[in-house]
Short mmCIF file of N, CA and C in Angstrom, two decimals:
data_model
loop_
_atom_site.label_atom_id
_atom_site.label_comp_id
_atom_site.label_asym_id
_atom_site.label_seq_id
_atom_site.Cartn_x
_atom_site.Cartn_y
_atom_site.Cartn_z
N VAL A 1 0.86 -1.19 0.00
CA VAL A 1 0.00 0.00 0.00
C VAL A 1 0.90 1.23 0.00
N GLN A 2 0.86 1.98 -1.10
CA GLN A 2 1.69 3.18 -1.14
C GLN A 2 1.19 4.16 -2.18
N LEU A 3 1.63 5.41 -2.01
CA LEU A 3 1.40 6.47 -2.98
C LEU A 3 2.72 6.76 -3.67
N VAL A 4 2.68 6.91 -4.97
CA VAL A 4 3.90 7.15 -5.75
C VAL A 4 3.71 8.41 -6.59
N GLU A 5 4.57 9.40 -6.34
CA GLU A 5 4.54 10.62 -7.13
C GLU A 5 5.53 10.53 -8.28
N SER A 6 5.22 11.24 -9.36
CA SER A 6 6.14 11.32 -10.50
C SER A 6 5.86 12.59 -11.26
N GLY A 7 6.78 12.93 -12.17
CA GLY A 7 6.58 14.07 -13.04
C GLY A 7 7.44 15.27 -12.72
N GLY A 8 8.15 15.26 -11.60
CA GLY A 8 8.99 16.37 -11.25
C GLY A 8 10.24 16.42 -12.12
N LYS A 9 10.71 17.64 -12.38
CA LYS A 9 11.93 17.82 -13.16
C LYS A 9 12.44 19.24 -12.98
N SER A 10 13.56 19.54 -13.61
CA SER A 10 14.11 20.90 -13.61
C SER A 10 13.57 21.66 -14.82
N VAL A 11 13.00 22.84 -14.56
CA VAL A 11 12.42 23.64 -15.63
C VAL A 11 12.77 25.11 -15.42
N GLN A 12 12.49 25.90 -16.46
CA GLN A 12 12.73 27.34 -16.38
C GLN A 12 11.49 28.05 -15.85
N PRO A 13 11.65 29.24 -15.29
CA PRO A 13 10.48 30.02 -14.84
C PRO A 13 9.48 30.20 -15.98
N GLY A 14 8.21 30.13 -15.63
CA GLY A 14 7.15 30.25 -16.62
C GLY A 14 6.70 28.94 -17.21
N SER A 15 7.42 27.86 -16.94
CA SER A 15 7.09 26.54 -17.48
C SER A 15 5.93 25.91 -16.73
N SER A 16 5.45 24.79 -17.31
CA SER A 16 4.38 24.01 -16.70
C SER A 16 4.83 22.58 -16.50
N LEU A 17 4.28 21.94 -15.49
CA LEU A 17 4.51 20.52 -15.23
C LEU A 17 3.22 19.89 -14.76
N ARG A 18 3.08 18.60 -15.00
CA ARG A 18 1.98 17.86 -14.40
C ARG A 18 2.56 16.76 -13.53
N LEU A 19 2.25 16.82 -12.27
CA LEU A 19 2.68 15.80 -11.33
C LEU A 19 1.57 14.77 -11.16
N SER A 20 1.98 13.52 -11.03
CA SER A 20 1.03 12.43 -10.84
C SER A 20 1.21 11.81 -9.47
N CYS A 21 0.12 11.37 -8.92
CA CYS A 21 0.11 10.62 -7.65
C CYS A 21 -0.70 9.36 -7.92
N THR A 22 -0.03 8.23 -7.93
CA THR A 22 -0.68 6.97 -8.25
C THR A 22 -0.65 6.05 -7.04
N ALA A 23 -1.77 5.41 -6.78
CA ALA A 23 -1.86 4.50 -5.64
C ALA A 23 -1.59 3.07 -6.08
N THR A 24 -0.85 2.35 -5.28
CA THR A 24 -0.66 0.91 -5.50
C THR A 24 -1.15 0.17 -4.28
N GLY A 25 -1.95 -0.86 -4.51
CA GLY A 25 -2.45 -1.67 -3.42
C GLY A 25 -3.77 -1.22 -2.84
N PHE A 26 -4.32 -0.11 -3.30
CA PHE A 26 -5.62 0.36 -2.83
C PHE A 26 -6.19 1.33 -3.86
N GLN A 27 -7.48 1.64 -3.72
CA GLN A 27 -8.16 2.55 -4.63
C GLN A 27 -8.23 3.95 -4.03
N LEU A 28 -7.93 4.96 -4.89
CA LEU A 28 -8.01 6.34 -4.43
C LEU A 28 -9.44 6.86 -4.38
N GLU A 29 -10.30 6.23 -5.15
CA GLU A 29 -11.68 6.69 -5.22
C GLU A 29 -12.29 6.73 -3.82
N GLY A 30 -12.92 7.85 -3.49
CA GLY A 30 -13.53 8.01 -2.19
C GLY A 30 -12.61 8.60 -1.13
N LEU A 31 -11.32 8.71 -1.41
CA LEU A 31 -10.36 9.25 -0.46
C LEU A 31 -10.00 10.70 -0.81
N ALA A 32 -9.90 11.53 0.21
CA ALA A 32 -9.35 12.87 0.01
C ALA A 32 -7.84 12.75 -0.15
N ILE A 33 -7.29 13.40 -1.16
CA ILE A 33 -5.86 13.36 -1.44
C ILE A 33 -5.32 14.79 -1.37
N THR A 34 -4.27 14.93 -0.60
CA THR A 34 -3.64 16.23 -0.38
C THR A 34 -2.30 16.30 -1.11
N TRP A 35 -2.00 17.46 -1.64
CA TRP A 35 -0.67 17.75 -2.18
C TRP A 35 0.01 18.77 -1.25
N PHE A 36 1.24 18.46 -0.87
CA PHE A 36 2.02 19.42 -0.12
C PHE A 36 3.45 19.41 -0.68
N ARG A 37 4.21 20.40 -0.31
CA ARG A 37 5.60 20.46 -0.77
C ARG A 37 6.52 20.78 0.41
N GLN A 38 7.74 20.33 0.26
CA GLN A 38 8.76 20.63 1.25
C GLN A 38 9.80 21.51 0.57
N LEU A 39 9.92 22.71 1.10
CA LEU A 39 10.80 23.70 0.50
C LEU A 39 12.22 23.53 1.03
N PRO A 40 13.21 24.10 0.32
CA PRO A 40 14.57 24.12 0.88
C PRO A 40 14.54 24.67 2.29
N GLY A 41 15.20 24.01 3.23
CA GLY A 41 15.11 24.39 4.63
C GLY A 41 14.09 23.55 5.37
N ASN A 42 13.43 22.60 4.65
CA ASN A 42 12.51 21.62 5.23
C ASN A 42 11.15 22.16 5.67
N GLN A 43 10.81 23.37 5.27
CA GLN A 43 9.48 23.88 5.59
C GLN A 43 8.43 23.17 4.72
N ARG A 44 7.37 22.70 5.36
CA ARG A 44 6.28 22.05 4.63
C ARG A 44 5.17 23.04 4.37
N GLU A 45 4.61 23.00 3.15
CA GLU A 45 3.45 23.81 2.79
C GLU A 45 2.40 22.91 2.18
N THR A 46 1.22 22.87 2.77
CA THR A 46 0.12 22.16 2.13
C THR A 46 -0.45 23.06 1.05
N LEU A 47 -0.60 22.53 -0.15
CA LEU A 47 -1.00 23.33 -1.30
C LEU A 47 -2.49 23.25 -1.58
N THR A 48 -3.00 22.03 -1.60
CA THR A 48 -4.40 21.83 -1.94
C THR A 48 -4.80 20.42 -1.58
N CYS A 49 -6.09 20.17 -1.72
CA CYS A 49 -6.63 18.84 -1.45
C CYS A 49 -7.82 18.62 -2.38
N ILE A 50 -8.05 17.38 -2.74
CA ILE A 50 -9.23 17.06 -3.53
C ILE A 50 -10.05 16.07 -2.72
N HIS A 51 -11.34 16.41 -2.53
CA HIS A 51 -12.19 15.56 -1.71
C HIS A 51 -12.42 14.21 -2.38
N GLY A 52 -12.72 13.22 -1.57
CA GLY A 52 -13.08 11.92 -2.10
C GLY A 52 -14.53 11.89 -2.53
N ARG A 53 -14.82 11.24 -3.66
CA ARG A 53 -16.19 11.07 -4.14
C ARG A 53 -16.37 9.64 -4.60
N SER A 54 -17.48 9.06 -4.28
CA SER A 54 -17.71 7.67 -4.66
C SER A 54 -17.88 7.51 -6.16
N ASP A 55 -18.24 8.61 -6.87
CA ASP A 55 -18.38 8.52 -8.32
C ASP A 55 -17.08 8.82 -9.04
N GLY A 56 -16.01 9.12 -8.29
CA GLY A 56 -14.70 9.34 -8.89
C GLY A 56 -14.49 10.69 -9.53
N ARG A 57 -15.49 11.57 -9.46
CA ARG A 57 -15.35 12.88 -10.08
C ARG A 57 -14.46 13.78 -9.24
N SER A 58 -13.91 14.80 -9.90
CA SER A 58 -13.04 15.75 -9.21
C SER A 58 -13.87 16.70 -8.37
N ASP A 59 -13.46 16.93 -7.15
CA ASP A 59 -14.14 17.83 -6.23
C ASP A 59 -13.06 18.56 -5.43
N PRO A 60 -12.49 19.63 -6.04
CA PRO A 60 -11.37 20.31 -5.38
C PRO A 60 -11.76 20.87 -4.03
N GLY A 61 -10.81 20.85 -3.10
CA GLY A 61 -10.98 21.40 -1.78
C GLY A 61 -10.27 22.73 -1.66
N PRO A 62 -9.71 23.04 -0.48
CA PRO A 62 -9.07 24.34 -0.26
C PRO A 62 -7.76 24.48 -1.01
N TRP A 63 -7.34 25.74 -1.21
CA TRP A 63 -6.10 26.06 -1.91
C TRP A 63 -5.26 27.01 -1.09
N ARG A 64 -3.94 26.84 -1.15
CA ARG A 64 -3.04 27.86 -0.62
C ARG A 64 -3.08 29.05 -1.56
N ASP A 65 -3.17 30.25 -1.01
CA ASP A 65 -3.34 31.45 -1.83
C ASP A 65 -2.23 31.65 -2.85
N SER A 66 -0.99 31.29 -2.49
CA SER A 66 0.15 31.57 -3.36
C SER A 66 0.13 30.74 -4.65
N VAL A 67 -0.67 29.68 -4.70
CA VAL A 67 -0.70 28.83 -5.90
C VAL A 67 -2.09 28.72 -6.50
N ARG A 68 -3.08 29.32 -5.88
CA ARG A 68 -4.47 29.15 -6.29
C ARG A 68 -4.69 29.45 -7.76
N ASP A 69 -4.08 30.48 -8.27
CA ASP A 69 -4.33 30.90 -9.65
C ASP A 69 -3.42 30.22 -10.66
N ARG A 70 -2.46 29.42 -10.19
CA ARG A 70 -1.49 28.82 -11.11
C ARG A 70 -1.55 27.30 -11.14
N PHE A 71 -2.04 26.67 -10.12
CA PHE A 71 -2.05 25.21 -10.04
C PHE A 71 -3.49 24.68 -10.15
N ARG A 72 -3.62 23.45 -10.62
CA ARG A 72 -4.91 22.80 -10.72
C ARG A 72 -4.78 21.35 -10.25
N VAL A 73 -5.83 20.84 -9.64
CA VAL A 73 -5.83 19.46 -9.16
C VAL A 73 -6.99 18.71 -9.81
N SER A 74 -6.77 17.45 -10.13
CA SER A 74 -7.82 16.62 -10.72
C SER A 74 -7.54 15.17 -10.39
N ARG A 75 -8.55 14.33 -10.62
CA ARG A 75 -8.33 12.90 -10.40
C ARG A 75 -8.84 12.11 -11.59
N ASP A 76 -8.25 10.96 -11.80
CA ASP A 76 -8.65 10.04 -12.87
C ASP A 76 -8.87 8.68 -12.24
N PRO A 77 -10.10 8.28 -12.00
CA PRO A 77 -10.36 7.00 -11.35
C PRO A 77 -9.91 5.80 -12.18
N VAL A 78 -9.91 5.95 -13.50
CA VAL A 78 -9.47 4.83 -14.35
C VAL A 78 -7.99 4.55 -14.11
N MET A 79 -7.19 5.60 -14.00
CA MET A 79 -5.75 5.46 -13.76
C MET A 79 -5.41 5.35 -12.27
N ASN A 80 -6.44 5.45 -11.44
CA ASN A 80 -6.23 5.40 -9.98
C ASN A 80 -5.19 6.44 -9.56
N SER A 81 -5.35 7.64 -10.10
CA SER A 81 -4.35 8.69 -9.90
C SER A 81 -5.01 10.03 -9.62
N VAL A 82 -4.24 10.90 -8.98
CA VAL A 82 -4.59 12.30 -8.80
C VAL A 82 -3.45 13.12 -9.39
N TYR A 83 -3.78 14.20 -10.05
CA TYR A 83 -2.79 15.01 -10.73
C TYR A 83 -2.75 16.42 -10.15
N LEU A 84 -1.55 17.01 -10.19
CA LEU A 84 -1.37 18.41 -9.83
C LEU A 84 -0.71 19.10 -11.02
N GLN A 85 -1.47 19.97 -11.68
CA GLN A 85 -0.96 20.73 -12.81
C GLN A 85 -0.33 22.02 -12.29
N LEU A 86 0.94 22.20 -12.59
CA LEU A 86 1.67 23.39 -12.14
C LEU A 86 1.90 24.29 -13.36
N ASN A 87 1.39 25.50 -13.32
CA ASN A 87 1.55 26.44 -14.43
C ASN A 87 2.31 27.67 -13.97
N ASN A 88 2.95 28.32 -14.94
CA ASN A 88 3.68 29.57 -14.66
C ASN A 88 4.58 29.42 -13.43
N LEU A 89 5.41 28.42 -13.47
CA LEU A 89 6.26 28.11 -12.32
C LEU A 89 7.24 29.23 -12.03
N GLU A 90 7.50 29.40 -10.74
CA GLU A 90 8.42 30.44 -10.25
C GLU A 90 9.54 29.78 -9.46
N PRO A 91 10.69 30.44 -9.33
CA PRO A 91 11.77 29.84 -8.54
C PRO A 91 11.34 29.47 -7.12
N GLY A 92 10.43 30.21 -6.54
CA GLY A 92 9.93 29.92 -5.20
C GLY A 92 9.11 28.64 -5.12
N ASP A 93 8.78 28.05 -6.26
CA ASP A 93 8.06 26.76 -6.28
C ASP A 93 9.00 25.57 -6.18
N THR A 94 10.30 25.83 -6.16
CA THR A 94 11.28 24.75 -6.05
C THR A 94 11.09 24.00 -4.74
N GLY A 95 11.04 22.68 -4.83
CA GLY A 95 10.89 21.86 -3.65
C GLY A 95 10.54 20.44 -4.02
N VAL A 96 10.32 19.62 -3.02
CA VAL A 96 9.88 18.25 -3.22
C VAL A 96 8.36 18.20 -2.99
N TYR A 97 7.66 17.68 -3.96
CA TYR A 97 6.19 17.65 -3.94
C TYR A 97 5.72 16.25 -3.56
N TYR A 98 4.76 16.22 -2.63
CA TYR A 98 4.25 14.97 -2.10
C TYR A 98 2.73 14.92 -2.20
N CYS A 99 2.19 13.72 -2.35
CA CYS A 99 0.76 13.51 -2.15
C CYS A 99 0.57 12.67 -0.90
N ALA A 100 -0.62 12.77 -0.32
CA ALA A 100 -0.83 12.12 0.97
C ALA A 100 -2.32 11.91 1.19
N THR A 101 -2.63 11.02 2.14
CA THR A 101 -4.01 10.80 2.52
C THR A 101 -4.10 10.45 4.00
N ASP A 102 -5.21 10.85 4.61
CA ASP A 102 -5.53 10.45 5.98
C ASP A 102 -6.61 9.38 5.98
N TRP A 103 -6.88 8.79 4.85
CA TRP A 103 -7.81 7.69 4.73
C TRP A 103 -9.24 8.06 5.10
N ASN A 104 -9.62 9.29 4.76
CA ASN A 104 -11.02 9.67 4.87
C ASN A 104 -11.42 10.44 3.62
N GLY A 105 -12.69 10.81 3.54
CA GLY A 105 -13.20 11.39 2.30
C GLY A 105 -13.20 12.90 2.22
N ARG A 106 -12.95 13.57 3.34
CA ARG A 106 -12.99 15.03 3.32
C ARG A 106 -11.63 15.60 3.61
N CYS A 107 -11.35 16.73 2.97
CA CYS A 107 -10.06 17.37 3.12
C CYS A 107 -9.90 17.96 4.52
N SER A 108 -8.68 17.91 5.02
CA SER A 108 -8.33 18.55 6.28
C SER A 108 -7.99 20.02 6.02
N PRO A 109 -7.95 20.84 7.05
CA PRO A 109 -7.54 22.24 6.87
C PRO A 109 -6.12 22.34 6.32
N LEU A 110 -5.84 23.40 5.62
CA LEU A 110 -4.51 23.59 5.04
C LEU A 110 -3.43 23.71 6.11
N SER A 111 -3.82 24.01 7.33
CA SER A 111 -2.84 24.14 8.41
C SER A 111 -2.20 22.81 8.78
N GLN A 112 -2.85 21.70 8.41
CA GLN A 112 -2.27 20.39 8.68
C GLN A 112 -1.11 20.15 7.73
N SER A 113 0.00 19.62 8.25
CA SER A 113 1.18 19.45 7.40
C SER A 113 1.73 18.04 7.40
N HIS A 114 1.20 17.14 8.21
CA HIS A 114 1.64 15.75 8.23
C HIS A 114 0.41 14.85 8.11
N TYR A 115 0.58 13.72 7.40
CA TYR A 115 -0.54 12.87 7.06
C TYR A 115 -0.21 11.41 7.33
N HIS A 116 -1.25 10.61 7.42
CA HIS A 116 -1.07 9.20 7.79
C HIS A 116 -0.21 8.48 6.76
N THR A 117 -0.52 8.64 5.49
CA THR A 117 0.23 7.98 4.42
C THR A 117 0.72 9.05 3.44
N GLU A 118 2.02 9.11 3.24
CA GLU A 118 2.63 10.08 2.34
C GLU A 118 3.49 9.34 1.33
N GLY A 119 3.58 9.88 0.11
CA GLY A 119 4.46 9.29 -0.88
C GLY A 119 5.92 9.66 -0.63
N GLN A 120 6.77 9.26 -1.55
CA GLN A 120 8.20 9.51 -1.39
C GLN A 120 8.62 10.86 -1.95
N GLY A 121 7.73 11.50 -2.72
CA GLY A 121 8.00 12.83 -3.24
C GLY A 121 8.64 12.82 -4.61
N THR A 122 8.46 13.95 -5.31
CA THR A 122 9.10 14.15 -6.61
C THR A 122 9.66 15.58 -6.63
N GLN A 123 10.89 15.72 -7.10
CA GLN A 123 11.60 17.00 -7.03
C GLN A 123 11.21 17.90 -8.19
N VAL A 124 10.86 19.14 -7.87
CA VAL A 124 10.62 20.18 -8.87
C VAL A 124 11.64 21.29 -8.62
N THR A 125 12.39 21.62 -9.66
CA THR A 125 13.39 22.69 -9.56
C THR A 125 13.10 23.71 -10.64
N VAL A 126 12.94 24.98 -10.23
CA VAL A 126 12.64 26.05 -11.17
C VAL A 126 13.79 27.07 -11.11
N SER A 127 14.51 27.17 -12.20
CA SER A 127 15.64 28.11 -12.25
C SER A 127 15.88 28.53 -13.69
N ALA A 128 16.44 29.74 -13.84
CA ALA A 128 16.70 30.29 -15.18
C ALA A 128 17.94 29.66 -15.79
#
């Protein structure tokens, strides 16, 4: 039972990336999935969450203000995955991006920074 992130890479400012969070050993459908990042210096920031729905449709939850207008979250029940689309990336977005779940259907407040099950992370580096 694990979450696996992928899609991180080194890009220039203004670029876009799509990060994937895929579950192995269990179904994501019905579970709230959170994306957070760990910045240089080990500070954690919760970015957003997508609520769990039994029909597998996307139901975005809260957003951190600094990324609300640039990032998008969605889920694909067929691929058993949740995606984080990163647009107009800035150097301050550099960090390790993680997906996580507390094994319930509703998103936790953005103030929460640690979760029951977290993936291993994928590195995003934004530099000119």
